[in-house]
XYZ file of C-alpha atoms in Angstrom:
387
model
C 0.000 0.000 0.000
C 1.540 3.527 -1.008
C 1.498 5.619 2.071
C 1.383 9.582 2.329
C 1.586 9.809 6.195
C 4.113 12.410 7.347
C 4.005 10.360 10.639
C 5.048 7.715 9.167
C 7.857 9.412 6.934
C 9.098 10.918 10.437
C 9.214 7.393 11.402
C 10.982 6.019 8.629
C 13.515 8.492 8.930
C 14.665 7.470 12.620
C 13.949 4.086 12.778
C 13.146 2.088 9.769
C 12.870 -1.705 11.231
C 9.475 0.246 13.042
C 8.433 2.206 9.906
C 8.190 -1.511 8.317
C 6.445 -3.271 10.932
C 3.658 -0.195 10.782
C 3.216 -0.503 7.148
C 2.548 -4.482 7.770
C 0.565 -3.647 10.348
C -1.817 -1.593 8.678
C -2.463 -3.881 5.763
C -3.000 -5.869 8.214
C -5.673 -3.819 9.492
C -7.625 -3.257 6.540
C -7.570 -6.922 5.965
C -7.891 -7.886 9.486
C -11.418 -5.593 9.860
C -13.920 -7.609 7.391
C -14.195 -10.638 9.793
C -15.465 -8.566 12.619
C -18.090 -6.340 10.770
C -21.424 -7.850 11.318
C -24.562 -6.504 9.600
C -23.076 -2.810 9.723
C -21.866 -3.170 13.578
C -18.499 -4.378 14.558
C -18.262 -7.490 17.332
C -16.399 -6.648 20.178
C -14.254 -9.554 20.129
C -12.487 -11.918 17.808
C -11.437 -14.998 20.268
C -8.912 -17.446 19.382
C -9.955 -21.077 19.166
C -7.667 -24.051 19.061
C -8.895 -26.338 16.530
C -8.201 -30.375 16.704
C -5.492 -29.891 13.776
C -3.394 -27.336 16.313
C -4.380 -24.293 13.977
C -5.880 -21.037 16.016
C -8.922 -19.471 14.359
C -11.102 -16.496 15.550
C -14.784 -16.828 16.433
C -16.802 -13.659 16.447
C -18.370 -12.806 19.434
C -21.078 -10.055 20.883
C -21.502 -6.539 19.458
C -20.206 -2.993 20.074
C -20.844 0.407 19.204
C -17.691 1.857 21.160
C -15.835 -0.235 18.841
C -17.766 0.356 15.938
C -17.042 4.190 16.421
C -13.323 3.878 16.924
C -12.897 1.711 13.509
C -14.999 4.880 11.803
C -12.117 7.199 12.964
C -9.744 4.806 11.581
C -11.342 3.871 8.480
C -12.155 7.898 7.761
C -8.058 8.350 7.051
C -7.995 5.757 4.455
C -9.175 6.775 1.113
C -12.534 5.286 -0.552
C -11.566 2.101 -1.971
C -9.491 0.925 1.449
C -12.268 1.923 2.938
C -14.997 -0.159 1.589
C -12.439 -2.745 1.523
C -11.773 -2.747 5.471
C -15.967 -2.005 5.715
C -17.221 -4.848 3.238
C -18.423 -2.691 0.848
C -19.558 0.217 3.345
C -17.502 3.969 3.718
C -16.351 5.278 7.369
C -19.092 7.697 6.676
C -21.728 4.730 6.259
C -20.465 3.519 9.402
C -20.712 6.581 11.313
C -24.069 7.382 9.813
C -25.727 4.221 11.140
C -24.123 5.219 15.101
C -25.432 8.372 14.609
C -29.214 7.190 14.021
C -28.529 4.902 17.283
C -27.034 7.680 19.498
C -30.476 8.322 21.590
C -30.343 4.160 22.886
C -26.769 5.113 23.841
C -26.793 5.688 27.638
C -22.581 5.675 28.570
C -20.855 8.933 27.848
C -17.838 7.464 26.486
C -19.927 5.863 23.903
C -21.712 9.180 22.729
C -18.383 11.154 22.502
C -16.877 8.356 19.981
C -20.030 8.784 17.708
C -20.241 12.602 18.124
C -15.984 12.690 17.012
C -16.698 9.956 14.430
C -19.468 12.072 13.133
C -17.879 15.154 13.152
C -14.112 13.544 11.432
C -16.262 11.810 8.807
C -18.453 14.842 8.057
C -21.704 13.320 8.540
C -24.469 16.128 8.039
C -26.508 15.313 11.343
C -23.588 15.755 13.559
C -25.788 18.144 15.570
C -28.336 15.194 16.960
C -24.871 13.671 18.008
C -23.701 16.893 20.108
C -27.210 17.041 21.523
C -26.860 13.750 22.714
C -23.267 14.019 23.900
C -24.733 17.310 25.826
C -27.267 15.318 27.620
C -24.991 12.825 29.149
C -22.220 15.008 29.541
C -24.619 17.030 31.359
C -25.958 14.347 33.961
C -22.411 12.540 34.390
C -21.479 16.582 36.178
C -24.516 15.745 38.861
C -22.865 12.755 39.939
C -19.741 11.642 42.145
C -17.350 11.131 39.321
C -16.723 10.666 35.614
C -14.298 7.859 34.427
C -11.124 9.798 33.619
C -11.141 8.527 29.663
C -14.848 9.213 29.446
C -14.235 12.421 30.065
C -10.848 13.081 27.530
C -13.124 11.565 24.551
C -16.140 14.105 25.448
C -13.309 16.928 25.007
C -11.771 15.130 22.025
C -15.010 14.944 20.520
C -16.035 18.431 20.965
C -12.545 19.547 19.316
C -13.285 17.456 16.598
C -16.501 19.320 16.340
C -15.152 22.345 16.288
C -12.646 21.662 13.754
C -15.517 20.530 11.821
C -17.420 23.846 11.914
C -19.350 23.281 14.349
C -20.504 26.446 16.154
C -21.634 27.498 19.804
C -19.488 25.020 21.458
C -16.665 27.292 23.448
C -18.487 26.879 26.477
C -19.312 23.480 26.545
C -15.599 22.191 25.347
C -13.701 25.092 28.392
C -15.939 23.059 30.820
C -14.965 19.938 29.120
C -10.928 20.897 29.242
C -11.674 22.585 33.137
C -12.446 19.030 34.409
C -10.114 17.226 32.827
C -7.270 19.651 33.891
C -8.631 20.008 37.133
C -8.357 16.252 37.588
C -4.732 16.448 37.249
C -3.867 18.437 39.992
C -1.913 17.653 42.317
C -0.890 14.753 40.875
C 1.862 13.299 38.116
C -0.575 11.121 36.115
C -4.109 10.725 36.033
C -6.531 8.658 38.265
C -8.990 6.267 36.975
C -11.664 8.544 38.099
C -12.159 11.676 38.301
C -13.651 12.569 41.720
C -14.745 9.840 44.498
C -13.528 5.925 43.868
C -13.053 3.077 46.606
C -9.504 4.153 48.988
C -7.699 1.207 47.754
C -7.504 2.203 43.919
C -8.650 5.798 43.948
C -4.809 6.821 43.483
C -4.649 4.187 40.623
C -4.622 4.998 36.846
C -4.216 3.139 33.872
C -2.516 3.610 30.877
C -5.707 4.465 28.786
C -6.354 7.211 31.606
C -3.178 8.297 30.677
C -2.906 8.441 26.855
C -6.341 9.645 26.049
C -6.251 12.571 28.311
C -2.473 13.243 26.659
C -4.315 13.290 23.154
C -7.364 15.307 24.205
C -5.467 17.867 25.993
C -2.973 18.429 23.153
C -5.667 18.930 20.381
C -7.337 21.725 22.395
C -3.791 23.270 22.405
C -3.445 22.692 18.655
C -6.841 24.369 18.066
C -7.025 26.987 20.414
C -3.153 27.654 21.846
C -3.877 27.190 25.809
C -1.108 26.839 27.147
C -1.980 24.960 30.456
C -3.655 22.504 27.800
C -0.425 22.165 26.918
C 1.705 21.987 29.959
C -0.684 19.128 31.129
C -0.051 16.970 28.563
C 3.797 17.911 28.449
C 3.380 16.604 31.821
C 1.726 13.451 31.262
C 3.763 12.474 28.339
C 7.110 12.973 30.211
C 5.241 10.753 33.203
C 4.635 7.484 30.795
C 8.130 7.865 29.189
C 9.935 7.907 32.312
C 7.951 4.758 33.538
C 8.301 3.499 29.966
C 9.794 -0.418 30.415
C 13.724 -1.403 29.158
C 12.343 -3.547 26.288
C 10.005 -0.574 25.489
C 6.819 -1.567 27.488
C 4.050 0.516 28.235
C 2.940 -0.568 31.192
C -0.432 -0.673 32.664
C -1.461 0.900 36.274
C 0.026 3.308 37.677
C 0.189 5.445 41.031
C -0.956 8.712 39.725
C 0.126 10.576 42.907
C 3.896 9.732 41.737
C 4.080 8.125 38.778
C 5.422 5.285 40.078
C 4.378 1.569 38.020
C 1.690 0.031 40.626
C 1.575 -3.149 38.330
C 3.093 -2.826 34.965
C 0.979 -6.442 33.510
C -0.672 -6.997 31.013
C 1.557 -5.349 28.518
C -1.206 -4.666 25.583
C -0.425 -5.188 21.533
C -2.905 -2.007 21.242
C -0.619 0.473 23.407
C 2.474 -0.642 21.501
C 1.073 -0.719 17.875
C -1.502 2.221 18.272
C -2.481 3.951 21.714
C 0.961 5.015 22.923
C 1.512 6.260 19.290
C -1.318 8.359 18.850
C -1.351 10.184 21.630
C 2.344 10.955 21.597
C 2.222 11.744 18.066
C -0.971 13.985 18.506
C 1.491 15.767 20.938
C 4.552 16.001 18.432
C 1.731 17.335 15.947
C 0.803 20.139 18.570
C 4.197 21.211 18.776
C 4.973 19.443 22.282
C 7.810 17.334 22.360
C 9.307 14.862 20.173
C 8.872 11.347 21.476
C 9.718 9.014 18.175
C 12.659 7.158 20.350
C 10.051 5.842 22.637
C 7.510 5.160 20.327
C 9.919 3.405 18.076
C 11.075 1.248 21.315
C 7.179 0.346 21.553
C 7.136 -0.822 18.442
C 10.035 -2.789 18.993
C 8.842 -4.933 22.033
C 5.573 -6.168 19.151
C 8.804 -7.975 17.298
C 11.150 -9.516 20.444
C 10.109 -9.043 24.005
C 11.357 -11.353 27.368
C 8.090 -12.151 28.247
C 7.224 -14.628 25.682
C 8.643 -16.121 22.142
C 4.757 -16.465 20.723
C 4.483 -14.411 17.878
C 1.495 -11.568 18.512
C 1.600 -10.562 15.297
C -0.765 -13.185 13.545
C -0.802 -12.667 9.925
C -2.532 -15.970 8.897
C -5.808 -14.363 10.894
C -4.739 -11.069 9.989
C -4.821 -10.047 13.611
C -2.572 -9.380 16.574
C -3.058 -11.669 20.136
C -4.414 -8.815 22.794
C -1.919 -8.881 25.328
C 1.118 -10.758 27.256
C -0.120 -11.103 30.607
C 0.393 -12.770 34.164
C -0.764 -16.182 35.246
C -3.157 -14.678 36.863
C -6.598 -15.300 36.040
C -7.980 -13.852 39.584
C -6.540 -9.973 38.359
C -4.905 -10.700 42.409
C -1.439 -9.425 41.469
C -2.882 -5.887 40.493
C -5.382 -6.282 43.149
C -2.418 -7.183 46.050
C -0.543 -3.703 44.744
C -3.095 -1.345 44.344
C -3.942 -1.802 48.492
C -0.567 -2.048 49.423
C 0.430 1.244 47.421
C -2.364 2.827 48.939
C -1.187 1.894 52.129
C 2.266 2.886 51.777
C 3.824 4.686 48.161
C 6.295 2.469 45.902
C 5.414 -1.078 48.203
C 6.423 -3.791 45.291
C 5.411 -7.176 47.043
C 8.047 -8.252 44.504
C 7.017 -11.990 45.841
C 3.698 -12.192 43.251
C 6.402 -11.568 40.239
C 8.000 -15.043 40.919
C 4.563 -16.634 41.948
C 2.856 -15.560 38.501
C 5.481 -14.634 35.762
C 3.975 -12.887 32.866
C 4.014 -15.547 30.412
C 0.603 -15.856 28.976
C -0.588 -14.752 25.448
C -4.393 -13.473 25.438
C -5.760 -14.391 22.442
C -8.454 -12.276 21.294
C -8.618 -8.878 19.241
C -11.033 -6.012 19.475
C -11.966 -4.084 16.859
C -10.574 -1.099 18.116
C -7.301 -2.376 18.032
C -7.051 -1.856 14.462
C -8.978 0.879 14.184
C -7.059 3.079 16.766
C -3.603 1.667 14.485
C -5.135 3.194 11.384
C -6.339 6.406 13.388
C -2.608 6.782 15.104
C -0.524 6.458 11.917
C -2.719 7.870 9.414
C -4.605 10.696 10.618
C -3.907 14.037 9.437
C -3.885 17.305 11.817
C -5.965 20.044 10.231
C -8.147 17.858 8.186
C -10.132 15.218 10.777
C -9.713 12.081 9.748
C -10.531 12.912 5.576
């Protein structure tokens, strides 16, 4: 596939090993999609299945418009035909059109931001009905004890992208939007999980989504409007992950957000290395915030060789990538074990549980989003949405 991404030129010129593994991967991507689009909805999971012959295939499973709305972002920055071939025959506008219609069922605000900024980056003409719903839920999740931290950086996301669309009368609602998420910052190095009231023994913990979408938010309402605190916040945050950043270029997954500190750094996800981490650093870079290729390019890196495990993740035969490398673990009581004893007492490691339950297992599913955030990160262009 011929590429004209100047983030991936900017790759290619410091580290060309990564600038080839993106290119695969988003072939991948486009081929990867078509399995998981279901009567104009995406699933939310593709699971592996061992068959009696030893090959792994992936079965379908359930439905989801937060996923659906997240592969319309990414399938808005390929041209036409790519699209309809990653959309069987349908366009990112198609896609986004049909979310649209459904955004009065939706009840979760994270859910109406992605359809309001997939409405707004594919130009679809009743963007309006999608800020009007947006409004209403942004409106109610205010009268309550909190807001989940990435929730709330996709509601300001999405009202940027609105803006950038044309969209008028929206100042207010998107300083409100950027005044809560910068006022759950401070204080602290990174972000919580939630902003306002959570149970004592994980309120100081966030995860790396809490982290990167905020980062991305934040830095597009600098792009668009210049504030400089905008700015400064997600300076901050960057600098925060990148510190924490693992030797073999993990991005690890909780963290204590009064210090920064790595509360539990497992599961290491395929979507944080290909796409997440990426994006939001990139969206920073784009912004004019600092340069972070070296770190994304180390991200990249761990997809192809990491000390964890020698199982490939990158599954071209299913034209997918396994979700994550991951503890054995299955009771989440690692994470669980360090979030109370942090909270009793900053940077405790009960470095015990990393002998008792080595991270050495491959999850094998993949969510939609996956590949749609990978197209979004690498392909989107600033100062044209997604088009």
């Amino acid at each position: 596939m011929t590429r004209h991404s100047d983030r991936l030129r900017r790759l290619a010129e410091s580290d060309g090993v990564s600038a080839e593994l993106v290119e695969r991967m988003l072939d991948l991507a486009v081929r990867g999609l078509p399995p998981g689009y279901v009567d104009g909805e995406f699933v939310f999971t593709r699971r592996g299945a061992l068959g009696a012959d030893g090959r792994w295939t992936a079965v379908p499973e359930g439905r989801s418009i937060r996923y659906s709305a997240i592969v319309a972002l990414g399938a808005a920055t390929l041209p036409p035909d790519r699209q309809r071939a990653a959309l069987s025959g349908d366009t990112a506008l198609d896609l986004a059109g049909r979310l649209v219609k459904r955004s009065p069922e939706v009840t979760g605000l994270g859910d109406a931001a992605l359809i309001c900024w997939a409405a707004a980056e594919t130009g679809h003409h009743d963007l309006e009905a999608a800020l009007g719903r947006l409004a209403e839920l942004d409106d109610a999740s205010r009268s309550g004890d909190g807001v989940y931290t990435v929730e709330a950086a996709w509601a300001l996301a999405a009202l940027a992208a609105a803006r950038t669309a044309g969209g008028s009368g929206l100042d207010d609602r998107m300083e409100r939007a950027l005044r809560r998420l910068l006022d759950g910052l401070k204080g602290d190095r990174l972000y919580r999980h939630v902003l306002g009231s959570a149970p004592w023994y994980r309120a100081h913990v966030g995860c790396f989504a809490d982290q990167v979408y905020p980062l991305q938010a934040l830095a597009r309402v600098h792009a668009l409007t210049g504030d400089g605190e905008a700015l400064r916040a997600a300076e901050q945050v960057a600098e925060g992950i990148c510190e924490a950043q693992g030797a073999e270029g993990q991005w690890w997954w909780h963290y204590d957000a009064r210090t920064g500190a790595v509360v539990e750094g497992y599961p290491v996800y395929s979507v944080h290395q290909l796409s997440m981490a990426p994006m939001a650093l990139l969206d920073l870079a784009d912004a004019g915030g600092t340069d972070r290729t070296g770190e994304i390019a180390r991200g990249l890196g761990w997809m192809l060789s990491r000390p964890e495990t020698a199982q490939e993740l990158i599954v071209e035969e299913l034209d997918l990538t396994w979700r994550k490398a991951a503890r054995e673990d299955p009771r989440k009581l690692v994470r669980g074990v360090r979030a109370v004893a942090t909270a009793i007492s900053s940077g405790t490691k009960v470095g015990v549980l990393d002998r008792i339950y080595p991270p050495v297992v491959v999850d094998r599913e993949c969510r939609p989003y996956e590949l749609g955030w990978l197209l979004y990160a690498w392909l989107f262009s600033p100062g044209r949405g997604g088009r």
